[in-house]
Amino acid sequence: MIVRMDPVLSSVRLTVQEAVHTLSSSEDGDHIFSTLSSLKRYLSKTENPALPREQEEFARVHFSAFLRCLVGKLSPDWLELLPSGQLEELWASFFLEGPADQAFLVLMEAIEGAASPSFRLMKMAQLLARFLRKGRMAAVMEGQCWQQTELAFPPLQEALLSKVVGLPDRLGNCLQHENLSEFFPQNYFLLLGEEVVQVLQAIVDSLREEILGVLVPRLTALTQSSCLWQRVCWRLVERVPDRAMEAVLTGLVETASRPEVLSRLLGNLVMKNKKAQFVMTQKLLFLQYGYTTPVLQSLLGYLAMDSQRRPLLIQALKELLEMWGSSSAVRHTPLPQQCYISKAVLICLAHLGDEELQDSRDELLASLMAGVKCRLDSSLPAVRRLGMIVAEVASARIHPEGPPLKFQYEEDELSREMLVLATLQPVADSPSEASPSVTPVATEAPDKENVDDGVPQAQPEGSDSELDSDDEFVPYDMSGDRELKSSKAPMYVRDCVEALTTSEDWERWEAALRALEGLVFRNPAATREVSVELAKVLLHLEEKTSVVGFEGLRQRALVAVTVTDPARVAEYLTSQFYAVNYSLRQRMDILDVLTLAAQELSRPGRLGRTPQRSSLDPTSQSGCTVTPAWRAVVDERVRSKTRHFSKGSPRRGPAGSPNEFNSVAGYFFFPLIQRFDRPLVTFDLLGDDQLVLGRLAHTLGVLMYLAVNTTVAVSMGKTLLEFVWALRFHGDAYVRWGLLSAVSSVLLSVPAERLLADLPDELLEARSWLADVAEKDPDEDCRMLAVKALLLLEKLKDKLLPLSS
């Protein structure tokens, strides 16, 4: 009997075998990373997935064996083949994204088979903790629930059951005193109970979808041409008990493809049943926000399809705008929910006519203006953009005769989608069901050169366009021309200061600004004599002419001055940060300059480096010698003809040099953090100026990170944790981002021994706060930053394991 091997299956097998061979023999981190990345296409959640048949074979035949190969390669040296934990994250993704039941069994097998204590044991235990935190235990149980349609394997189910139930005991025996909190019985079984409820809810939802997936398409077709079928459907949903009304309506809204379908299936149910009205106008709009935009369009379109239901749509718009204008909602509502509410507002406006809106104009405008103010004051660009888009559209609809609101914002996919929603017209089966159409706020003007019939318009009398036509002249080539400068660039730093402060010659003023950065680096001694004065001039410098790249030139020059004389200039800048009569833009410029200067000072090998200048710098075009082309040719020929018996390393790494930021870190850090809680007349970090507060928190975190291994790192870390603790409950998400980043910087920069010796109480407080943020913070990015900080705490604990043993 001849067995023919399936070419698709054999290709998967060969790919896995080659990957296992690479893992076993190669020490090239890039090659290993590329090999693992190519195998990820057999997991379902990837950008370029393999064929379903290939994914199935990989999961069913090869996945467990491949995971065991990954476990066998786990060692400190292997993970350090690539920097920044790249290889470890890719290695862990196979356990966290592949079939959950197999990954769980291999994890438990590796933990129970590892020596205690060991690096592999702790790594696998930490990965299992991530597995639990990511909700993969629900995937394990849910996968077994669908085994009823396939051939179940009782030994596998029995093994899973015993390991799931006995996990705390098994991990406690393996880890002993190093057990992780996720495996404590009081924590683990609480999580397991929540996962069970999620699995049961998923099963109920799937069963409901299976029923409605058959029922709704049939009823949609039957009710399209039969009024009797419509009456039957209306009576059917009217007789649904209140306890099941939410589940039925939610399923129908998700399954019905268009609002007219919902209208035929539900009729005026929302006018007859209070429970249905609550679900359709409150629960699905305000309490849940995970539905897609088409579902939201169907829901609000259903309310607009009938004159009896339109008052509910107007009331929904009032309540939506009231929530949209609440400052508390802006601070504490997740961004996806704010997007959901904003889309609902625009869809309501698209369905309502001008007369309906005019009756509630004052109330709607009051809520709109309050929401615009709250959003424009937000530190998050996405929230500000939402405010601008909704304000432009809503103001034009609610108050069309007033001056239009226009904002400048960067367009992205979300903004384009929302602008399309604002101009959508409702779809109906018949003209009688159509709601008033919405005319776009502004239409594109027709081309001036054409009319409707495509005939060019006649030129107005007296036009000289034909007489003055220049088409027959050939343009003169001016590509090689250079602009003539009436004055030369200054040659000394003091001349630049004078030109920037007193010169009325704008060409000289611009030339001084462009030459300043290079002069500062070439003449450090002369710069130190006027460093503070020069920093003051640059900080207050305003653009007097239209200079290309003015802000960048000014910032680079200020950074160069700060790097050249860091102590004095940093002392001046930090004192001005809390001074009066400065704009918020100037204060944020100070923070940016301090950050960039600190990065330059802490960069290894900085000494002896000639700063690179832009080609726009006049000093790079004059006063410097250029190597002739013939010299390069001769050097290359000599190099090719010369025989070397021992070349050694072709390139020598940068010579070691001290961290220049070490001695001046305190000048940058402590003055910035000392007076944050003292409001000024025009500057209140704890009040309305939360954008600057968020930037300050990020800057302090960066300075802390750059101060690694410095003598003041411990005192900086202690002060920064106190700063974080004072602001940990701040309502602005951008500020919380900065605080969480600052905590991570402390954990990365302060030596582990000093952290536990000098800051034990602060670490305990930070751990409890981070756990609370990771679980309850409304902002997703804050939750992710908190999880990363918690992982750093766990790694800190791992570093101290060898010392304690």
PDB file of N, CA and C in Angstrom, residues 27 73-82 87 119:
ATOM      1  N   GLU A  27      23.345  30.047  17.423  1.00  0.00           N
ATOM      2  CA  GLU A  27      23.554  31.022  18.491  1.00  0.00           C
ATOM      3  C   GLU A  27      23.407  32.449  17.970  1.00  0.00           C
ATOM      4  N   LYS A  73      15.266  25.375  25.625  1.00  0.00           N
ATOM      5  CA  LYS A  73      16.265  26.391  25.280  1.00  0.00           C
ATOM      6  C   LYS A  73      16.355  27.510  26.309  1.00  0.00           C
ATOM      7  N   LEU A  74      15.471  27.548  27.278  1.00  0.00           N
ATOM      8  CA  LEU A  74      15.403  28.669  28.207  1.00  0.00           C
ATOM      9  C   LEU A  74      16.644  28.713  29.104  1.00  0.00           C
ATOM     10  N   SER A  75      17.399  29.799  28.992  1.00  0.00           N
ATOM     11  CA  SER A  75      18.563  30.042  29.842  1.00  0.00           C
ATOM     12  C   SER A  75      18.892  31.524  29.768  1.00  0.00           C
ATOM     13  N   PRO A  76      19.611  32.062  30.752  1.00  0.00           N
ATOM     14  CA  PRO A  76      19.950  33.497  30.702  1.00  0.00           C
ATOM     15  C   PRO A  76      20.743  33.880  29.461  1.00  0.00           C
ATOM     16  N   ASP A  77      21.728  33.055  29.073  1.00  0.00           N
ATOM     17  CA  ASP A  77      22.542  33.381  27.909  1.00  0.00           C
ATOM     18  C   ASP A  77      21.713  33.386  26.633  1.00  0.00           C
ATOM     19  N   TRP A  78      20.793  32.435  26.509  1.00  0.00           N
ATOM     20  CA  TRP A  78      19.978  32.345  25.294  1.00  0.00           C
ATOM     21  C   TRP A  78      19.054  33.561  25.160  1.00  0.00           C
ATOM     22  N   LEU A  79      18.451  34.003  26.268  1.00  0.00           N
ATOM     23  CA  LEU A  79      17.549  35.152  26.213  1.00  0.00           C
ATOM     24  C   LEU A  79      18.298  36.445  25.927  1.00  0.00           C
ATOM     25  N   GLU A  80      19.591  36.493  26.261  1.00  0.00           N
ATOM     26  CA  GLU A  80      20.370  37.711  26.048  1.00  0.00           C
ATOM     27  C   GLU A  80      21.029  37.767  24.670  1.00  0.00           C
ATOM     28  N   LEU A  81      20.654  36.839  23.779  1.00  0.00           N
ATOM     29  CA  LEU A  81      21.192  36.901  22.419  1.00  0.00           C
ATOM     30  C   LEU A  81      20.711  38.151  21.690  1.00  0.00           C
ATOM     31  N   LEU A  82      19.555  38.700  22.116  1.00  0.00           N
ATOM     32  CA  LEU A  82      19.052  39.955  21.570  1.00  0.00           C
ATOM     33  C   LEU A  82      18.798  40.914  22.722  1.00  0.00           C
ATOM     34  N   LEU A  87      13.849  38.717  22.461  1.00  0.00           N
ATOM     35  CA  LEU A  87      13.725  37.272  22.282  1.00  0.00           C
ATOM     36  C   LEU A  87      12.810  36.674  23.338  1.00  0.00           C
ATOM     37  N   PHE A 119      16.730  29.295  37.629  1.00  0.00           N
ATOM     38  CA  PHE A 119      16.296  30.352  36.723  1.00  0.00           C
ATOM     39  C   PHE A 119      15.102  29.896  35.893  1.00  0.00           C
TER      40      PHE A 119
END
